[in-house]
mmCIF file of C-alpha atoms in Angstrom:
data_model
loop_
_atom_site.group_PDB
_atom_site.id
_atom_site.type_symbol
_atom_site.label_atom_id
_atom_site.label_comp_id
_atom_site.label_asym_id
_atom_site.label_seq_id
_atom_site.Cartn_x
_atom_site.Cartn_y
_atom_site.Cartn_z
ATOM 1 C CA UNK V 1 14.563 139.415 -150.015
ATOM 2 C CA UNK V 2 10.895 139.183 -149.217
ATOM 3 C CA UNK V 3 8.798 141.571 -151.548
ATOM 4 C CA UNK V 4 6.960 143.973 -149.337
ATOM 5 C CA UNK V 5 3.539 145.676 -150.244
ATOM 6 C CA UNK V 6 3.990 149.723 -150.093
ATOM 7 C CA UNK V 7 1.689 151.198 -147.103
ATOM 8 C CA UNK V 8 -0.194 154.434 -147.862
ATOM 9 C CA UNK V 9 0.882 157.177 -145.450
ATOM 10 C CA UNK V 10 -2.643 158.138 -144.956
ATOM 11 C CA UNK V 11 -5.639 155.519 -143.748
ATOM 12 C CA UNK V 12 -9.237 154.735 -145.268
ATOM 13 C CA UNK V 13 -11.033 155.530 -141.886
ATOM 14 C CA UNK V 14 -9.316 159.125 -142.222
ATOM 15 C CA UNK V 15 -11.206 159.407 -145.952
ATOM 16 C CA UNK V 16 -14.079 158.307 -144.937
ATOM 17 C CA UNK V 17 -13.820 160.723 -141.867
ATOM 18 C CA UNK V 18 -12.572 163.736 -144.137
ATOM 19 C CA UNK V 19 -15.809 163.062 -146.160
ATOM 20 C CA UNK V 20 -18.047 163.171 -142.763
ATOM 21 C CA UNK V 21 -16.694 166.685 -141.893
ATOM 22 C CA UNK V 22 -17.485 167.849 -145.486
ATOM 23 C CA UNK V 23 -20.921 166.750 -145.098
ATOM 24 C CA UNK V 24 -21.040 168.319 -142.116
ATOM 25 C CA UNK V 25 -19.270 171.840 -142.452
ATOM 26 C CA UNK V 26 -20.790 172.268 -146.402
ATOM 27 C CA UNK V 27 -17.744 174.659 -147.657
ATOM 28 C CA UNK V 28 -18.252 177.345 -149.858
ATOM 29 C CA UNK V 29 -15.860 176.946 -153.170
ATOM 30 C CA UNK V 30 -15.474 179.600 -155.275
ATOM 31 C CA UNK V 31 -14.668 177.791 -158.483
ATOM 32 C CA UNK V 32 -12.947 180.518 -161.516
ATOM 33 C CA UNK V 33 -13.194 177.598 -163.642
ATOM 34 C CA UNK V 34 -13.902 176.773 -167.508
ATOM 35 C CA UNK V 35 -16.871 177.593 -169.842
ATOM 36 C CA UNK V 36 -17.394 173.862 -170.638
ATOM 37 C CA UNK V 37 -17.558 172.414 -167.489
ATOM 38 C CA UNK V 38 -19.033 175.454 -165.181
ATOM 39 C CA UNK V 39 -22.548 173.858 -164.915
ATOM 40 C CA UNK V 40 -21.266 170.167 -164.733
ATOM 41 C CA UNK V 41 -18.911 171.030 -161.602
ATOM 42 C CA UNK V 42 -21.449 172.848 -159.693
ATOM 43 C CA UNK V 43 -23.605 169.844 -159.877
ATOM 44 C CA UNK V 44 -20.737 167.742 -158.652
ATOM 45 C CA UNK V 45 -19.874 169.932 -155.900
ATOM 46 C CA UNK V 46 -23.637 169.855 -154.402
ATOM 47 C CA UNK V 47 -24.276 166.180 -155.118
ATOM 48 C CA UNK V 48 -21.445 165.689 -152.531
ATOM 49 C CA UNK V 49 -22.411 168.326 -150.408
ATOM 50 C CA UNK V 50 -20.318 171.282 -150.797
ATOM 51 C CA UNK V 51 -21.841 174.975 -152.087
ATOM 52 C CA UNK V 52 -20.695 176.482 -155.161
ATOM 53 C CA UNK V 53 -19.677 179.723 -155.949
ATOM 54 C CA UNK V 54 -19.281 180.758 -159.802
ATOM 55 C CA UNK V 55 -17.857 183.904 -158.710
ATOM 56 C CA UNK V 56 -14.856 184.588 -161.587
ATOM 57 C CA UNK V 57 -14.938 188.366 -162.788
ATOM 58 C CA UNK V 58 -12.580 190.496 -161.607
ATOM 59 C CA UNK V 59 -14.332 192.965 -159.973
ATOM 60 C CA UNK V 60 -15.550 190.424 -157.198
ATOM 61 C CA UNK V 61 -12.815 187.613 -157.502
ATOM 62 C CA UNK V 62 -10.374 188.913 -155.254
ATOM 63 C CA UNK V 63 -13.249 190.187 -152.137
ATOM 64 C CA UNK V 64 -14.758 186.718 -152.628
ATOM 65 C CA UNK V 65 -11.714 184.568 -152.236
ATOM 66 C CA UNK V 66 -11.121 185.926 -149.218
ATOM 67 C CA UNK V 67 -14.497 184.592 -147.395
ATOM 68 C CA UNK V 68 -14.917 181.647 -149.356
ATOM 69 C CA UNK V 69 -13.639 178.024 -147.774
ATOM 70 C CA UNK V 70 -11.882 176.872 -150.842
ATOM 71 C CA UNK V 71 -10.670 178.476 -154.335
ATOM 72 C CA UNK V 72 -10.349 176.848 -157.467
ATOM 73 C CA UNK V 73 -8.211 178.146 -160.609
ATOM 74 C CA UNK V 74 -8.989 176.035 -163.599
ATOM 75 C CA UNK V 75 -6.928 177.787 -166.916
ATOM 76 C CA UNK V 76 -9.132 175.659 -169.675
ATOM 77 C CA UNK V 77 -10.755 177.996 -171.168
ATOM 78 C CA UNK V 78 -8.222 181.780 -170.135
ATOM 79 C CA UNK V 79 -9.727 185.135 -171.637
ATOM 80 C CA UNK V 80 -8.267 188.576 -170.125
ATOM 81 C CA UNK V 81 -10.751 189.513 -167.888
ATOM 82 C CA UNK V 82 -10.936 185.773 -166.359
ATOM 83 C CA UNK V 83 -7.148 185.867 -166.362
ATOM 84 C CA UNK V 84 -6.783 189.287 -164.108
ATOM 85 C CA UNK V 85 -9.641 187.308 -162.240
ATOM 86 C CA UNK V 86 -7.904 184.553 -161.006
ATOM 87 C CA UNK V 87 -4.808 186.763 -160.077
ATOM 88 C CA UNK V 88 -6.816 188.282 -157.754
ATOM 89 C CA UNK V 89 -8.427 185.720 -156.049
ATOM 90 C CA UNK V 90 -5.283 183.937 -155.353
ATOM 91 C CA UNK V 91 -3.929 186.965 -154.312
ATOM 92 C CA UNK V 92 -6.647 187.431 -152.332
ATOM 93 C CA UNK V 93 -6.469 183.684 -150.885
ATOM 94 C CA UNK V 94 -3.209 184.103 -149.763
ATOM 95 C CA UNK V 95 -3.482 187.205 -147.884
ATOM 96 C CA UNK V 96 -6.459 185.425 -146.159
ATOM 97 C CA UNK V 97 -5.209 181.909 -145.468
ATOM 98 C CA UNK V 98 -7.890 180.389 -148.147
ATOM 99 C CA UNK V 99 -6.798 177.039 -149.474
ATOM 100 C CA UNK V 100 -6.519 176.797 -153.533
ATOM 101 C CA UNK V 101 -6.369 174.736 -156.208
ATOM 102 C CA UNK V 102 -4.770 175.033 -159.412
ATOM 103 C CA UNK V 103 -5.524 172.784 -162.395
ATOM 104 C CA UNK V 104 -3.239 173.784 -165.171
ATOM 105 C CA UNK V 105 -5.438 172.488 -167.974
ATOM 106 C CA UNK V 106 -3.513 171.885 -171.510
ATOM 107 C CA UNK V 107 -0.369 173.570 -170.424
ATOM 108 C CA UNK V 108 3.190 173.443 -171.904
ATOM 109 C CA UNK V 109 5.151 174.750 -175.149
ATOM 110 C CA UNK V 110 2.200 174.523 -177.551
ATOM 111 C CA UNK V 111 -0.147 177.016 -175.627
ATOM 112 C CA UNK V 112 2.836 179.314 -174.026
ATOM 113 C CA UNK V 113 -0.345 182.262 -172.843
ATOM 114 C CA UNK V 114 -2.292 179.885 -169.981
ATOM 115 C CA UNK V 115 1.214 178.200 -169.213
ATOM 116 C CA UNK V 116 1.952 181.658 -168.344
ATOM 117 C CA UNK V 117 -0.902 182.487 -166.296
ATOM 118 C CA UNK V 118 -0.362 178.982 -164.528
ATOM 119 C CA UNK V 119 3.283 179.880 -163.738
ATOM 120 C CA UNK V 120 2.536 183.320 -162.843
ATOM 121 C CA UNK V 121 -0.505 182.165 -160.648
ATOM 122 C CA UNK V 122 1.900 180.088 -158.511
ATOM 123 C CA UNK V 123 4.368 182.783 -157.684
ATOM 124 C CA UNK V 124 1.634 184.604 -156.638
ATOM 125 C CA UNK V 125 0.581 182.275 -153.591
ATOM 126 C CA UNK V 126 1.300 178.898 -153.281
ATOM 127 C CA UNK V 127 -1.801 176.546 -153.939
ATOM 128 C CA UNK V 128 -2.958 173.995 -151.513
ATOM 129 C CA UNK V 129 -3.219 171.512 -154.632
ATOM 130 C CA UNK V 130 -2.095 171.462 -158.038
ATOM 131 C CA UNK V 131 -4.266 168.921 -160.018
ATOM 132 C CA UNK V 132 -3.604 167.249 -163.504
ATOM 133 C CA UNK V 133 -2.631 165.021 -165.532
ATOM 134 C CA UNK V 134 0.458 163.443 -166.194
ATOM 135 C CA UNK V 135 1.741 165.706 -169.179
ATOM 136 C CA UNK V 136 0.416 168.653 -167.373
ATOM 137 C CA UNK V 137 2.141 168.270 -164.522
ATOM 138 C CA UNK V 138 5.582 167.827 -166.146
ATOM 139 C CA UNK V 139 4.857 170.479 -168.388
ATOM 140 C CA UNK V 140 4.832 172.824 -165.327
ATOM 141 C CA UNK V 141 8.223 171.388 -164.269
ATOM 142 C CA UNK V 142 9.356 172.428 -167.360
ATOM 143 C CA UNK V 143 8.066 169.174 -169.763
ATOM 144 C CA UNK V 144 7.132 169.049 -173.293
ATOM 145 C CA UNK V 145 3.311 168.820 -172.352
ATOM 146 C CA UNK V 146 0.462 166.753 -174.041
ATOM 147 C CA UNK V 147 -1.953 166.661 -176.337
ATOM 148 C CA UNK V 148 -4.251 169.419 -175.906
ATOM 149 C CA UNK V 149 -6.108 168.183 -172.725
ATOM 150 C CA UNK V 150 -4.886 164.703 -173.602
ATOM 151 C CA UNK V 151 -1.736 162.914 -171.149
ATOM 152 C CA UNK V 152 0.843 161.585 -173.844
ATOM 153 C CA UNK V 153 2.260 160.402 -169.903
ATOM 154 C CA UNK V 154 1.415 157.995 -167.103
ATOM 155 C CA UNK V 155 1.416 159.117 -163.768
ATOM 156 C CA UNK V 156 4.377 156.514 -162.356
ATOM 157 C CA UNK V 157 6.724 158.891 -165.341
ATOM 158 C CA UNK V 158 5.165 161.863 -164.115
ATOM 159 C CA UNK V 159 6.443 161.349 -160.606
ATOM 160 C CA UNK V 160 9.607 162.910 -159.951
ATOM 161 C CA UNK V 161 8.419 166.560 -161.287
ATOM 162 C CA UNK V 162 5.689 166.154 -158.909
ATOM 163 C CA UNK V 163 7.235 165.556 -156.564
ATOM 164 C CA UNK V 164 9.761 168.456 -157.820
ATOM 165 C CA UNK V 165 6.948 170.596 -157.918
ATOM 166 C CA UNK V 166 5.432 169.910 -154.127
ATOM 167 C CA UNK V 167 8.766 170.623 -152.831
ATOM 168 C CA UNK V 168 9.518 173.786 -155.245
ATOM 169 C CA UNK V 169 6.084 175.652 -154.028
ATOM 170 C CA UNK V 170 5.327 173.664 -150.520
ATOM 171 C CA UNK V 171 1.998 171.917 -152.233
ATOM 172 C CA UNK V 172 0.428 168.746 -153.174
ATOM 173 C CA UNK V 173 0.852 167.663 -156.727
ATOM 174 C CA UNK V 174 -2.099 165.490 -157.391
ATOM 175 C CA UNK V 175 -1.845 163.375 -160.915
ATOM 176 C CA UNK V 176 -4.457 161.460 -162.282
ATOM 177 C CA UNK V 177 -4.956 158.514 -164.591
ATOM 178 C CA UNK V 178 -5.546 155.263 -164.484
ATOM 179 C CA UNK V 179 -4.206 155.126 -160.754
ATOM 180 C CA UNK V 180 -4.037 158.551 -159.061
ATOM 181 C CA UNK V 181 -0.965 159.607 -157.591
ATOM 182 C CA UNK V 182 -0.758 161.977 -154.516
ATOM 183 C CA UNK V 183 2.860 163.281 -153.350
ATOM 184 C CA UNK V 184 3.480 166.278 -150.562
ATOM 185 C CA UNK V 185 6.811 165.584 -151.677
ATOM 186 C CA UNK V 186 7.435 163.537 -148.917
ATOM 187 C CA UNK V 187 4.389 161.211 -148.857
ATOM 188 C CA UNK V 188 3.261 159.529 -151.660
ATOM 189 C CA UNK V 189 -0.891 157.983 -151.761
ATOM 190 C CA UNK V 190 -1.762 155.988 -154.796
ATOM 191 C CA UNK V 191 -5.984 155.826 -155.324
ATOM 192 C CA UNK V 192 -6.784 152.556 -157.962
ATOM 193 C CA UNK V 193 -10.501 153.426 -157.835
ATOM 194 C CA UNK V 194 -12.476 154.330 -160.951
ATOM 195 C CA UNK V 195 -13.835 153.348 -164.192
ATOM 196 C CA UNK V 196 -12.933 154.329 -167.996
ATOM 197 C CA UNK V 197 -15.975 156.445 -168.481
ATOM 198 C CA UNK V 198 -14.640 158.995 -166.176
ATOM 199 C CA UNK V 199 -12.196 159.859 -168.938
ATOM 200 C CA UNK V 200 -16.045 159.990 -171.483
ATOM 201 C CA UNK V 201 -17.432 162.530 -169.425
ATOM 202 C CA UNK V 202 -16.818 166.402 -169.830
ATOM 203 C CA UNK V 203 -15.301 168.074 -167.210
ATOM 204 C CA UNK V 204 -15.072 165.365 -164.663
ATOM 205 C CA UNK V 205 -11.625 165.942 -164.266
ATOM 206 C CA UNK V 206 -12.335 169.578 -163.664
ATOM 207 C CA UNK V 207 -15.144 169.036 -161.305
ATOM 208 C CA UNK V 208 -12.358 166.933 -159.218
ATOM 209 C CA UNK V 209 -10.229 169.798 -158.958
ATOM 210 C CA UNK V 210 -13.331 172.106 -157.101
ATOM 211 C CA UNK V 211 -13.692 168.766 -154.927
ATOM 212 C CA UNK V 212 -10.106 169.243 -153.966
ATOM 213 C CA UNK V 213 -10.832 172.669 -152.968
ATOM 214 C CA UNK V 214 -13.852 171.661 -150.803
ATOM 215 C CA UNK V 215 -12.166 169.679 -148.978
ATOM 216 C CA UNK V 216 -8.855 171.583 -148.594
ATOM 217 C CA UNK V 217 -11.624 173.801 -147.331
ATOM 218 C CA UNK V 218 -12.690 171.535 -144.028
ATOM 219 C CA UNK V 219 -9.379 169.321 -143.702
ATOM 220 C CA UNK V 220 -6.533 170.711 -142.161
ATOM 221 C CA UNK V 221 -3.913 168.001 -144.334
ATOM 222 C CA UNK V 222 -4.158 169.108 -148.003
ATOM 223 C CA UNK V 223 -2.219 165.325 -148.516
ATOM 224 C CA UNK V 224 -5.764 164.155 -146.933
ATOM 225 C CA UNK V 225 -7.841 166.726 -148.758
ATOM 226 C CA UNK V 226 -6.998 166.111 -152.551
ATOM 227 C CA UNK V 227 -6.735 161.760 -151.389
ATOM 228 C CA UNK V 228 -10.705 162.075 -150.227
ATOM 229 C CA UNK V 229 -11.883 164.065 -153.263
ATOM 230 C CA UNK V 230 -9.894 161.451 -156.051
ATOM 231 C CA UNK V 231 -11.377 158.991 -153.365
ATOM 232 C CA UNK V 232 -14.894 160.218 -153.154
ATOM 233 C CA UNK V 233 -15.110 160.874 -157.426
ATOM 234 C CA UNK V 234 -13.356 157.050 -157.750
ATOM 235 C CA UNK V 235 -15.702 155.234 -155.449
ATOM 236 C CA UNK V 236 -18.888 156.628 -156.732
ATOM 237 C CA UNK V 237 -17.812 156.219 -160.343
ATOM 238 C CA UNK V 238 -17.109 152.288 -159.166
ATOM 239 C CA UNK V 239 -20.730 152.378 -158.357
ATOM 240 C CA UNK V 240 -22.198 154.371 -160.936
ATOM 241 C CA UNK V 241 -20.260 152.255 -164.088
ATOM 242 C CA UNK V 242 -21.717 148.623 -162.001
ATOM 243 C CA UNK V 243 -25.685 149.852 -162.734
ATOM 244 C CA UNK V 244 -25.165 151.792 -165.715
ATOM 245 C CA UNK V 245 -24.837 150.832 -169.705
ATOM 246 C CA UNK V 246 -22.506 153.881 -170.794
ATOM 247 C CA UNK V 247 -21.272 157.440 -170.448
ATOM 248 C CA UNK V 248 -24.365 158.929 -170.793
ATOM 249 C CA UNK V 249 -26.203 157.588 -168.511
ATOM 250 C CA UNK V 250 -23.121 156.565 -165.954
ATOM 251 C CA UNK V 251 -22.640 160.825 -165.423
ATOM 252 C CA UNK V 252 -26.348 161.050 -164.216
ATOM 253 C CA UNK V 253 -25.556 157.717 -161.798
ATOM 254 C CA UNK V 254 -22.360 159.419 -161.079
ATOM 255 C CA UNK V 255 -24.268 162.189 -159.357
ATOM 256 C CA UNK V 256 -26.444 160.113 -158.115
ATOM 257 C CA UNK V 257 -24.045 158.081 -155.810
ATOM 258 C CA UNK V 258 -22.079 160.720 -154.760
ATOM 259 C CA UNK V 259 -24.884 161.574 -152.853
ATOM 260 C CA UNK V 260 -25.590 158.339 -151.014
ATOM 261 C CA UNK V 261 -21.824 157.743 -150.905
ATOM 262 C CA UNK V 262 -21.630 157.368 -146.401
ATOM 263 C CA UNK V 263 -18.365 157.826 -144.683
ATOM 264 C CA UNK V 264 -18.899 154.512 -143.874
ATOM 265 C CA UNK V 265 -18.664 152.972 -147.366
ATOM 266 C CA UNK V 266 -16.230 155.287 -148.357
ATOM 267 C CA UNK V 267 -13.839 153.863 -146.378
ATOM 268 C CA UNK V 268 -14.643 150.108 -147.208
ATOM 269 C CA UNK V 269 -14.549 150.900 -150.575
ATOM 270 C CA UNK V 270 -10.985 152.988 -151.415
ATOM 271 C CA UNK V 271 -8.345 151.504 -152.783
ATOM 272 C CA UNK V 272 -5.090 153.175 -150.952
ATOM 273 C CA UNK V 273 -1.525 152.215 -151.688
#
């Protein structure tokens, strides 16, 4: 039997095109997202062209969510009030029709509280995207969990409760690592762009979460959506790590060329499977 080479259910021109429509329709992201890494994915989100929206108390959650293009839940850093905050903007998203995205930082056994809130969150509405790594993603199936923020997982063993999870809550299940794998459930996209120092950086896998969101914001596919952000973050970071000496000064590039990343040389560039 000849060996055949898998074919990604989605195509480069469509990133690349996903990006244009970004650039063109700027979407508003509310992001309810951790202390570390509030600063770090606002810049992000501009440097590709998308608006920010830090909006995560909950007296103004819940009214927000519902004009904003795109929500994002991040549980790194849960406190009460932030908590009650993000149930009511994904309540709130849901009644309006706003995409969200829920990264479900550090979750599993060890830190039972924000596995709860993640949990809870996702009976509340179901998210466009769920973004994480590979332990986190299992943990949510019902897995052991990592290391803190750290995958003890790859994303190939990670696959089945993503895919477990898509179909149990009608989402995307996004899991990153070394190569990013995307699953409706259905469909399955692999992204093999990016460099190591992406994993040296604070909050970059945070940030990519509130990318998600922007573009669940402007793309109709979520499948399409969370493929151009990992897409978008990979190829720039390809760029960034080729003119840069380390982590330090490869973040800075990394902002850098996700603002003269073109549609154009976002699809040359992306590595689909």
């Amino acid at each position: 039997m000849v060996a055949t080479t898998p074919v990604s259910p989605l195509t480069a021109a469509a990133v690349g095109d996903a990006l244009a429509t970004l650039r063109e329709r700027s979407p508003l992201v509310q992001c309810l997202t951790n202390i570390v890494v509030a600063q770090w994915t606002a810049n992000l989100l501009l440097a590709t062209g998308a608006a920010p929206a830090m909006v995560d108390n909950p007296e103004e959650s819940g009214a927000f969510a519902g004009v904003a293009s795109g929500v994002l839940v991040n549980v790194g850093t849960p406190y009460g009030e932030t908590a009650a905050a993000m149930e009511q903007a994904v309540a709130a998203a849901g009644r309006a029709g706003t995409p969200w995205v829920l990264d479900p930082v550090a979750v599993g056994p060890l830190l039972r509280w924000r596995t709860g809130i993640a949990l809870r969150l996702l009976s509340v509405a179901a998210p466009a995207v769920v973004r994480g790594n590979a332990s986190e993603v299992m943990a949510l199936a019902g897995g052991a969990g990592g290391k803190g923020v750290d995958s003890l997982d790859s994303p190939e063993a990670a696959l089945d409760a993503a895919r477990t999870l898509a179909g149990s809550h009608g989402t995307v299940v996004a899991v990153s690592g070394p190569v990013d794998h995307l699953t409706d459930g259905v469909r399955l996209v692999t992204v093999a762009n990016g460099h190591e120092w992406l994993t040296r950086v604070t909050g970059v896998g945070c940030a990519l979460g509130a990318l998600m969101a922007a573009f669940a914001g402007c793309v109709d596919d979520p499948l399409l959506a969370a493929t151009a952000a990992t897409a978008t973050l990979t190829v720039a970071a390809d760029e960034a790590a080729a003119r840069t000496a380390g982590p330090g000064s490869f973040a800075v590039a990394l902002l850098d060329e996700l603002a003269a990343l073109t549609p154009d040389a976002l699809t040359e560039r992306v590595q689909l499977g």
